[in-house]
PDB file of C-alpha atoms in Angstrom:
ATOM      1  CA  UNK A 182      16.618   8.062   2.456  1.00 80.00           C
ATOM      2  CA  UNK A 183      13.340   7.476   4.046  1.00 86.00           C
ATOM      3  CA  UNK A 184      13.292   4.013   5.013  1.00 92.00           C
ATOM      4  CA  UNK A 185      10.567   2.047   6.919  1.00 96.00           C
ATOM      5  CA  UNK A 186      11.558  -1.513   8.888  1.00 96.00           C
ATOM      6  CA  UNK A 187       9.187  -4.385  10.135  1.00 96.00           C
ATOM      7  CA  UNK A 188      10.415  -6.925  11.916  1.00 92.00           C
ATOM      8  CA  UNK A 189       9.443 -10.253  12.401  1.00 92.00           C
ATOM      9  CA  UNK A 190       8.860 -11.081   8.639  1.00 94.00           C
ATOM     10  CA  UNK A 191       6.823 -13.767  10.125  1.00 96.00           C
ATOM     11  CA  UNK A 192       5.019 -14.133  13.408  1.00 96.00           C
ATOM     12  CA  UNK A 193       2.901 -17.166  14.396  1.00 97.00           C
ATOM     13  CA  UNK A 194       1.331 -17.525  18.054  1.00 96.00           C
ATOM     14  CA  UNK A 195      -1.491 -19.734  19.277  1.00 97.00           C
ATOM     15  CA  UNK A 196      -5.131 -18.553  19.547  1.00 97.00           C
ATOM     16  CA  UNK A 197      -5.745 -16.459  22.127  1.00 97.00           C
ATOM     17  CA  UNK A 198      -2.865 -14.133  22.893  1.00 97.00           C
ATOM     18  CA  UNK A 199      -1.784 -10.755  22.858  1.00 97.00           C
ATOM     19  CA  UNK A 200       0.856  -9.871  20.423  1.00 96.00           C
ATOM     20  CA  UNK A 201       2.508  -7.175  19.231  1.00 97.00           C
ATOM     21  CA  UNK A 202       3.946  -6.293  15.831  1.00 97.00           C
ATOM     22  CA  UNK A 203       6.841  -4.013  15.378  1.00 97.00           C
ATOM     23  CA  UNK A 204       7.187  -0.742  12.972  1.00 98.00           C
ATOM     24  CA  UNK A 205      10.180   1.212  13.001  1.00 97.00           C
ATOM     25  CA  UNK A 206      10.953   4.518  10.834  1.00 96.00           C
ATOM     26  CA  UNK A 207      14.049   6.476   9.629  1.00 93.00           C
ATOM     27  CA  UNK A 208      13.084  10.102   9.589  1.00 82.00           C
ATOM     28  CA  UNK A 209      11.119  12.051  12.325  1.00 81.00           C
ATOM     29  CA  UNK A 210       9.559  14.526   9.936  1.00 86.00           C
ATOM     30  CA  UNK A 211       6.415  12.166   9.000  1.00 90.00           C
ATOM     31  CA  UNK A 212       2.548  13.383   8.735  1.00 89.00           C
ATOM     32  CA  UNK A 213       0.997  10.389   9.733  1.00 92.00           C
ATOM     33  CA  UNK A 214       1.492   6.583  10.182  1.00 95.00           C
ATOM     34  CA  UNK A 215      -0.992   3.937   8.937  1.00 96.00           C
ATOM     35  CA  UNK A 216      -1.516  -0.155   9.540  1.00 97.00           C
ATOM     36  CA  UNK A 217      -3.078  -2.297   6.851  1.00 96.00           C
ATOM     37  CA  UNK A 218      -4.100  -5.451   6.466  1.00 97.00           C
ATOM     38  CA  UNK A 219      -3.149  -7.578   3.419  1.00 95.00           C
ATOM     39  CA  UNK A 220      -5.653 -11.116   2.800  1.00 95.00           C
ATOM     40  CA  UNK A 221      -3.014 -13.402   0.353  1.00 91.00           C
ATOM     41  CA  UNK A 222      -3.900 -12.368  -2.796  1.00 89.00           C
ATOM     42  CA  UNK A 223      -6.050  -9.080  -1.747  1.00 91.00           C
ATOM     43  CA  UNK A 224      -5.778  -5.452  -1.421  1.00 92.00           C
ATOM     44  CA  UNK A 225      -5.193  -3.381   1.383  1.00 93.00           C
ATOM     45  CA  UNK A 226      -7.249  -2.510   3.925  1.00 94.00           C
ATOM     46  CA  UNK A 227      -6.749  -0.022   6.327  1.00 93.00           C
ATOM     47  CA  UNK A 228      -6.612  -0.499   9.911  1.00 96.00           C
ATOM     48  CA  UNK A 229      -5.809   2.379  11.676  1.00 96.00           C
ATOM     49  CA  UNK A 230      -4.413   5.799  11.169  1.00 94.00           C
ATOM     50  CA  UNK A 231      -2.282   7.608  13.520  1.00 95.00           C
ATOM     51  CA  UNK A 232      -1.645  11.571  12.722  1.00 93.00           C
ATOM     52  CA  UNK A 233       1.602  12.967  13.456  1.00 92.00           C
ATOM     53  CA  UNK A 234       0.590  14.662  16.430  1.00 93.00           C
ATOM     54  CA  UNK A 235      -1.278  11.905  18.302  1.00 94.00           C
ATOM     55  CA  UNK A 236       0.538   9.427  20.506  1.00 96.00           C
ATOM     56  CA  UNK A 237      -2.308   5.958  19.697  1.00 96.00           C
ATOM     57  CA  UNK A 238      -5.266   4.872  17.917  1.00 96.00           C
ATOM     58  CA  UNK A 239      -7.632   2.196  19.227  1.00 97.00           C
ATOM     59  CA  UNK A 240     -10.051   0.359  17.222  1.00 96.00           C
ATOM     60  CA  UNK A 241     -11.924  -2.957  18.802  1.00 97.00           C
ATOM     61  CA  UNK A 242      -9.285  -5.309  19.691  1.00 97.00           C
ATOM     62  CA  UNK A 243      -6.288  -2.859  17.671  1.00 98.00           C
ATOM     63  CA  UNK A 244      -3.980  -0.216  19.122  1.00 98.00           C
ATOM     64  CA  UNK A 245      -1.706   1.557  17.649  1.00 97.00           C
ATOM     65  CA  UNK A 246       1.212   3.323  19.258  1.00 97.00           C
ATOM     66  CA  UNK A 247       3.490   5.906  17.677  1.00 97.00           C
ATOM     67  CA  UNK A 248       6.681   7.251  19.081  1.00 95.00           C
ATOM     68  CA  UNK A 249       7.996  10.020  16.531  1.00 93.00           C
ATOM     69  CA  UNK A 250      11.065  10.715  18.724  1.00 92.00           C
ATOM     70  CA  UNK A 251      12.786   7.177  18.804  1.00 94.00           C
ATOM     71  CA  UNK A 252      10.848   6.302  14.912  1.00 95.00           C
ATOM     72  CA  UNK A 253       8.781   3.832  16.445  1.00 97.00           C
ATOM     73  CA  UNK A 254       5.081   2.146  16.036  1.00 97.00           C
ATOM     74  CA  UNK A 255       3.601  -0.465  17.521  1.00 98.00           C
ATOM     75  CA  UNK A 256       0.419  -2.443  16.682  1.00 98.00           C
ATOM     76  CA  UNK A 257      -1.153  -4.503  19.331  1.00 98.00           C
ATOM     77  CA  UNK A 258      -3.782  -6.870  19.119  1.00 98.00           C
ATOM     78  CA  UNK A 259      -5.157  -8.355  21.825  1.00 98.00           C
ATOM     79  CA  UNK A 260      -7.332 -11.817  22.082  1.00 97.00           C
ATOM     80  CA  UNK A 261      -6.037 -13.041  18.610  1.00 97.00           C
ATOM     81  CA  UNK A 262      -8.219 -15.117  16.294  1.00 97.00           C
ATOM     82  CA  UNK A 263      -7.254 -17.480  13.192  1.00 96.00           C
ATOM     83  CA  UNK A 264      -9.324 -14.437  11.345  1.00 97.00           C
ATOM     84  CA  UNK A 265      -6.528 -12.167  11.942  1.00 97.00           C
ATOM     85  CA  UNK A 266      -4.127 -14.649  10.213  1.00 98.00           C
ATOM     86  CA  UNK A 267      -2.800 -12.175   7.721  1.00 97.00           C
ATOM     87  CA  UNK A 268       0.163  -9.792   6.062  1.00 96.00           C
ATOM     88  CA  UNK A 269       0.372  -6.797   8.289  1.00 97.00           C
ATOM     89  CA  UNK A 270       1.829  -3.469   6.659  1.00 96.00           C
ATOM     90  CA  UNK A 271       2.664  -0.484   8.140  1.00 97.00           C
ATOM     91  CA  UNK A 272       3.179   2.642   5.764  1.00 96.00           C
ATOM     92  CA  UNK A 273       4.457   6.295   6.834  1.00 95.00           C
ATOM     93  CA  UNK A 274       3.563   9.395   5.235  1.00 91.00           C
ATOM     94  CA  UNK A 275       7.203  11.409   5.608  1.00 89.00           C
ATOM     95  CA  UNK A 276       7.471  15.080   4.406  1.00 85.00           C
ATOM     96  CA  UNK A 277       9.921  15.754   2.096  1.00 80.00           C
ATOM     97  CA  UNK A 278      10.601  19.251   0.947  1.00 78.00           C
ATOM     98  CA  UNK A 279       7.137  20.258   1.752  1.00 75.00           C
ATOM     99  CA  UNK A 280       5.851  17.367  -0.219  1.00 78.00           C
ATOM    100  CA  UNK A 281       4.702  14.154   0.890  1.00 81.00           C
ATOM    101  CA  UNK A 282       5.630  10.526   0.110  1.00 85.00           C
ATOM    102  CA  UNK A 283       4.088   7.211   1.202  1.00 89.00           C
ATOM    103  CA  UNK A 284       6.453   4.992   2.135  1.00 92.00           C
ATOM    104  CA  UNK A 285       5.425   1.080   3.026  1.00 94.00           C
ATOM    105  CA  UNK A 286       7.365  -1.507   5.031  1.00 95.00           C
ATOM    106  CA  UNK A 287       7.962  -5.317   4.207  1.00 95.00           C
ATOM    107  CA  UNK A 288       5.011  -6.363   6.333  1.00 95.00           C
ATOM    108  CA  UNK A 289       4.985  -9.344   8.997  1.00 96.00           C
ATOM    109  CA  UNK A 290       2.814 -12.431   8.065  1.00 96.00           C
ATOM    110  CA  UNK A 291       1.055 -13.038  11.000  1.00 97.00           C
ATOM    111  CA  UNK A 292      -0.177 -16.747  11.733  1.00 97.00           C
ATOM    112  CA  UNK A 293      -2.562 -17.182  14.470  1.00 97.00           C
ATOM    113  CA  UNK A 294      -3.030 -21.441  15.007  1.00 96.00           C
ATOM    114  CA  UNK A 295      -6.196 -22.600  16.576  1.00 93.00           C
TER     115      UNK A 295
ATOM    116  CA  UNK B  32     -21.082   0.571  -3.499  1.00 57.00           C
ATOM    117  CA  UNK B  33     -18.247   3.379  -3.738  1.00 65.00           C
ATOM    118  CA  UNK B  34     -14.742   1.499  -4.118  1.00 92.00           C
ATOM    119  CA  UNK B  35     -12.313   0.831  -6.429  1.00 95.00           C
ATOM    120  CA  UNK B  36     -11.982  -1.666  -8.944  1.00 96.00           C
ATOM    121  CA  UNK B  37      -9.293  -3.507 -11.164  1.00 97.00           C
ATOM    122  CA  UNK B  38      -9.401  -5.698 -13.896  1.00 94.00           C
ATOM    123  CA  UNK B  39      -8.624  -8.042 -14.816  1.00 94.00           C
ATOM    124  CA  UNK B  40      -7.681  -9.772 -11.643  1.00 94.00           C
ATOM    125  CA  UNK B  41      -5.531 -12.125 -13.441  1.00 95.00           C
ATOM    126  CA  UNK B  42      -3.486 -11.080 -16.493  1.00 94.00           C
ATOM    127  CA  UNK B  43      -0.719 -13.244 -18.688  1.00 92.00           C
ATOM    128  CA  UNK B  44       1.346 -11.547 -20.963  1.00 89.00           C
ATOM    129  CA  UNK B  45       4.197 -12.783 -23.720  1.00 89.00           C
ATOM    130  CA  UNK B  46       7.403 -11.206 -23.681  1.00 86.00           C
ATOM    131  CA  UNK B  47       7.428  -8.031 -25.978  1.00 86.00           C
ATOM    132  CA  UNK B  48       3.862  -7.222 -25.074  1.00 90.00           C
ATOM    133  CA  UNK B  49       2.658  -4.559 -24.053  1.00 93.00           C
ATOM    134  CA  UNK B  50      -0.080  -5.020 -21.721  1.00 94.00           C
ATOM    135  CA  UNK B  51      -3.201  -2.299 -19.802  1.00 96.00           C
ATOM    136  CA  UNK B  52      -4.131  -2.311 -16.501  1.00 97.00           C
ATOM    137  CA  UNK B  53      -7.812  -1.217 -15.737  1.00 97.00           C
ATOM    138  CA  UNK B  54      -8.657   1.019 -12.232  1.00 98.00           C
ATOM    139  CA  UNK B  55     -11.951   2.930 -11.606  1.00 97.00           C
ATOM    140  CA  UNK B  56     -13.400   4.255  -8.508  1.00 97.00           C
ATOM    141  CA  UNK B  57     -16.119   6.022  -8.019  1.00 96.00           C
ATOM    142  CA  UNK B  58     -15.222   7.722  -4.574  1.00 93.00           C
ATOM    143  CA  UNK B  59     -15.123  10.901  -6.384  1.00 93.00           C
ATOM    144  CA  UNK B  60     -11.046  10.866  -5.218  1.00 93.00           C
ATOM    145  CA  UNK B  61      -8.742  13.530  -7.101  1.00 93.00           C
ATOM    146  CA  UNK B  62      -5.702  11.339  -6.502  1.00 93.00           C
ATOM    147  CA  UNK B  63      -4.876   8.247  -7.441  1.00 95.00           C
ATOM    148  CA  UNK B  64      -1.396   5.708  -7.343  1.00 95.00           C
ATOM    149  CA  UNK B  65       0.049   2.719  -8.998  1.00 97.00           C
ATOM    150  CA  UNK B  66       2.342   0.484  -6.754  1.00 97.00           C
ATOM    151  CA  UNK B  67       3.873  -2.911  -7.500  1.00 97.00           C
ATOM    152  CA  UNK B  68       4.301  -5.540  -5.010  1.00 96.00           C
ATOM    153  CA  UNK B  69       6.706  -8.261  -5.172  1.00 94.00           C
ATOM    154  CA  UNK B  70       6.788 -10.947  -2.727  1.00 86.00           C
ATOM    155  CA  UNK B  71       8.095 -10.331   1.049  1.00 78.00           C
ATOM    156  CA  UNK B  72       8.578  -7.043   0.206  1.00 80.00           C
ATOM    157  CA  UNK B  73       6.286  -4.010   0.285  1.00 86.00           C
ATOM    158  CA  UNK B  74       4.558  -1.699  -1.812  1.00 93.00           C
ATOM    159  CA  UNK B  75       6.735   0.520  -4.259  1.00 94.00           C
ATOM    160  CA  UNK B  76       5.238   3.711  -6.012  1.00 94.00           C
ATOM    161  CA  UNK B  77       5.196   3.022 -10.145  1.00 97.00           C
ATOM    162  CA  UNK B  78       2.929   6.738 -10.863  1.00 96.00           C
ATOM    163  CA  UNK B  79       0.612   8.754  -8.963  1.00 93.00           C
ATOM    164  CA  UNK B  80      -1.785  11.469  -9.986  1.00 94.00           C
ATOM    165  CA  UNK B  81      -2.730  14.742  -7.865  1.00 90.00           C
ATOM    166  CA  UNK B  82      -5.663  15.646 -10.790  1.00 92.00           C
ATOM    167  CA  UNK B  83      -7.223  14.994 -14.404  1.00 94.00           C
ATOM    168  CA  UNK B  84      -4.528  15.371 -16.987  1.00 95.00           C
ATOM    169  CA  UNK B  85      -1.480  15.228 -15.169  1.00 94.00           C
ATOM    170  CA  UNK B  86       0.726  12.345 -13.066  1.00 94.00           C
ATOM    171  CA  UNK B  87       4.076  12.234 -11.949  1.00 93.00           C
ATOM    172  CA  UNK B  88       6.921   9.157 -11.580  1.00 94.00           C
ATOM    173  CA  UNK B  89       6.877   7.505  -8.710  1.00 93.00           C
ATOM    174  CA  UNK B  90      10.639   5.232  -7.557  1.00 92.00           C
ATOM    175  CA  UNK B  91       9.714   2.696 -10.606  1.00 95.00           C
ATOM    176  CA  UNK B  92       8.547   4.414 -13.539  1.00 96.00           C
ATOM    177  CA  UNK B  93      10.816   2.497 -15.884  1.00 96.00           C
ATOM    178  CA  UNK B  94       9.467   0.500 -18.383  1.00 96.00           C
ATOM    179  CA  UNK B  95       5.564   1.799 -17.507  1.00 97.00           C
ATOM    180  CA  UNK B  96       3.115   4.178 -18.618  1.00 97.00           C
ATOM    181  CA  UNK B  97       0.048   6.550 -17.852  1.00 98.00           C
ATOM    182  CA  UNK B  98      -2.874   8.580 -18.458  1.00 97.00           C
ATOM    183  CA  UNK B  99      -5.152   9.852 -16.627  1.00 97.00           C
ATOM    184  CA  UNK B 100      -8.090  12.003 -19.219  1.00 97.00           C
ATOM    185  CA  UNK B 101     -10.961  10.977 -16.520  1.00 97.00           C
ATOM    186  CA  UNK B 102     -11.136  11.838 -12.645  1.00 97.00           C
ATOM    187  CA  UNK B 103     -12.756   8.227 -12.527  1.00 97.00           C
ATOM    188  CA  UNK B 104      -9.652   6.356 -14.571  1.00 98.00           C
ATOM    189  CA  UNK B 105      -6.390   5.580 -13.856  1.00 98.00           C
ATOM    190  CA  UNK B 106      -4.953   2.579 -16.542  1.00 98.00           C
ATOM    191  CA  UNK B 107      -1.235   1.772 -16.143  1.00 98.00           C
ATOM    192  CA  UNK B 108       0.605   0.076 -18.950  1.00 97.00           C
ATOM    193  CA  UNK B 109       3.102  -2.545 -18.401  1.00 96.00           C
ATOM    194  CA  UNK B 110       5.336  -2.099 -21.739  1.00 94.00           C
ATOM    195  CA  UNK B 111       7.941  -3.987 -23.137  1.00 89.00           C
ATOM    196  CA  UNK B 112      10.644  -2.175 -21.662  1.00 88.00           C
ATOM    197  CA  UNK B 113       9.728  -3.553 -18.514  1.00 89.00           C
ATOM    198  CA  UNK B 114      12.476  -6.294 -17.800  1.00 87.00           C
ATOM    199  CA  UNK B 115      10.452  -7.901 -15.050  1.00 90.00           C
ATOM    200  CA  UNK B 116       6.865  -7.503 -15.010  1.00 93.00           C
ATOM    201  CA  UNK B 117       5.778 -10.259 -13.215  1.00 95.00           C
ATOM    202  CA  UNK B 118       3.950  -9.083  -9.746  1.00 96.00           C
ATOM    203  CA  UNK B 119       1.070  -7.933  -7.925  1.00 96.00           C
ATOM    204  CA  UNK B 120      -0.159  -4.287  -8.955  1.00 97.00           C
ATOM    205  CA  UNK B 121      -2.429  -2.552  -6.837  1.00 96.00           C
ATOM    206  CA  UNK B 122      -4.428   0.705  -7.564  1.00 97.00           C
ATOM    207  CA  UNK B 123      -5.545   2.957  -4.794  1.00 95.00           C
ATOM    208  CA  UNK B 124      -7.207   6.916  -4.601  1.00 94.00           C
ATOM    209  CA  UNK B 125      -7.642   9.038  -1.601  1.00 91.00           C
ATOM    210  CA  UNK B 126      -8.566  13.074  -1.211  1.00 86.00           C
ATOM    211  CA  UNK B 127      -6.011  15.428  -2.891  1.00 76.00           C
ATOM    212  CA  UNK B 128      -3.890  16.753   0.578  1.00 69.00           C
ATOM    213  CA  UNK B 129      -5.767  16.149   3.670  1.00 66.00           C
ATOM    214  CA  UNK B 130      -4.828  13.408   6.600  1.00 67.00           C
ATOM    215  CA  UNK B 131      -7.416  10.937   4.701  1.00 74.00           C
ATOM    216  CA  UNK B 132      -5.711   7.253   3.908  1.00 84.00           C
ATOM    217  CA  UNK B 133      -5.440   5.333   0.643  1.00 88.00           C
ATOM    218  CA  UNK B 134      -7.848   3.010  -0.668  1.00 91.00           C
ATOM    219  CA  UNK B 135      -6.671   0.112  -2.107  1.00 94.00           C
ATOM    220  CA  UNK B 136      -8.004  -2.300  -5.136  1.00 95.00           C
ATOM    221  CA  UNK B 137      -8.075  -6.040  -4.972  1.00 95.00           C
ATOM    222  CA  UNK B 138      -5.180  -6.139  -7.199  1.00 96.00           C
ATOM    223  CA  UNK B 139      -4.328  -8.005 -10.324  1.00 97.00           C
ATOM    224  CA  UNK B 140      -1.538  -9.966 -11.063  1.00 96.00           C
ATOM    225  CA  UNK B 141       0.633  -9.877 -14.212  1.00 95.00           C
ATOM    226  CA  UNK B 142       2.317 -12.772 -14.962  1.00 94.00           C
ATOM    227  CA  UNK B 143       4.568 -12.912 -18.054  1.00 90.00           C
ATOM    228  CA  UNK B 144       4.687 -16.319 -19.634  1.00 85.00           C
TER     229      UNK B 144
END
């Protein structure tokens, strides 16, 4: 069963550090990896998008790291601000019999204190 | 503005009801998905459609329906068969195939009184 993991549910850090959230996969056969960002009570928007055959994504402050081989992703964000206070999701795009399927994780609720 | 919409963005419904979701974009996307989110956990896959006319089951089907006669339209029905309908539904379309991502609504939540 495909399966994707994120761990901490919950992060909180003071203003102004680098963190790192944690994505972790069961199946290497994926087509791409995605991060979005959840506002309480909001849709999702989509931070970055990592194809199967790329190793990162950058975007501003936001990188992305995928490692198909041990079923890992990482999102980093450096210089955090209260504004990134939010549910971060990370979804994979596995291949199943030729077919695809979106599969999301729990998310971590990141906190960022002033 | 091209995007997606639902409504309402609140919703109450009585137990035996059966109750319609409204989604619309006008991104001129061939597919688009119904998941349910339920707190701490993430999104699960209700129905999807690939084109006009035709959707599949997602992992939840149970105790919801479909249709899908317009590219722009997507409403999902919560019926009575559902046993626990209370959550957050989100609606979201991309490009049939392709690398592209989803694009998500603003959600409405279903509560059942």
């Amino acid at each position: 069963k495909q399966e994707v993991t994120q761990i901490p549910a919950a992060l909180s850090v003071p203003e102004g550090e680098n963190l790192v959230l944690n994505c972790s996969f069961t199946d290497s056969a994926i087509y791409n990896l995605q991060w979005f960002r959840q506002d309480p009570g909001k849709g999702l928007t989509s931070l970055l998008l990592i194809q199967s055959s790329q190793r990162e994504q950058t975007s501003g402050r936001l990188n992305a790291s995928l490692d198909k081989s041990s079923g890992r992703s990482t999102l980093y964000i450096a210089a955090s601000q209260p504004g990134d206070s939010a549910t971060y999701l990370c979804a994979v795009t596995f291949i199943i019999q030729g077919a695809q399927k979106l599969v999301f994780g729990q998310g971590t609720r990141l906190t960022i204190n002033p | 503005d091209g995007g997606i919409t639902q409504s309402p963005k609140y919703l109450f419904r009585k137990e035996g009801q059966n109750v319609t979701l409204s989604c619309e974009q006008n991104l001129n996307h061939d597919a688009m998905y119904w998941y349910r989110q339920d707190p701490g956990q993430g999104l699960r896959l209700i129905y999807y459609s690939q084109i006009v006319n035709d959707f599949q089951k997602g992992d939840i089907a149970e105790g919801y329906s479909v249709s899908r006669e317009k590219k722009e339209s997507f409403p999902l029905t919560v019926t009575s068969a559902q046993k626990n309908p209370t959550a957050f539904y989100l609606c979201a379309s991309k490009t049939a195939g392709g690398p592209d991502t989803q694009y998500f609504g603003p959600g409405t939540r279903l509560t059942v009184l």
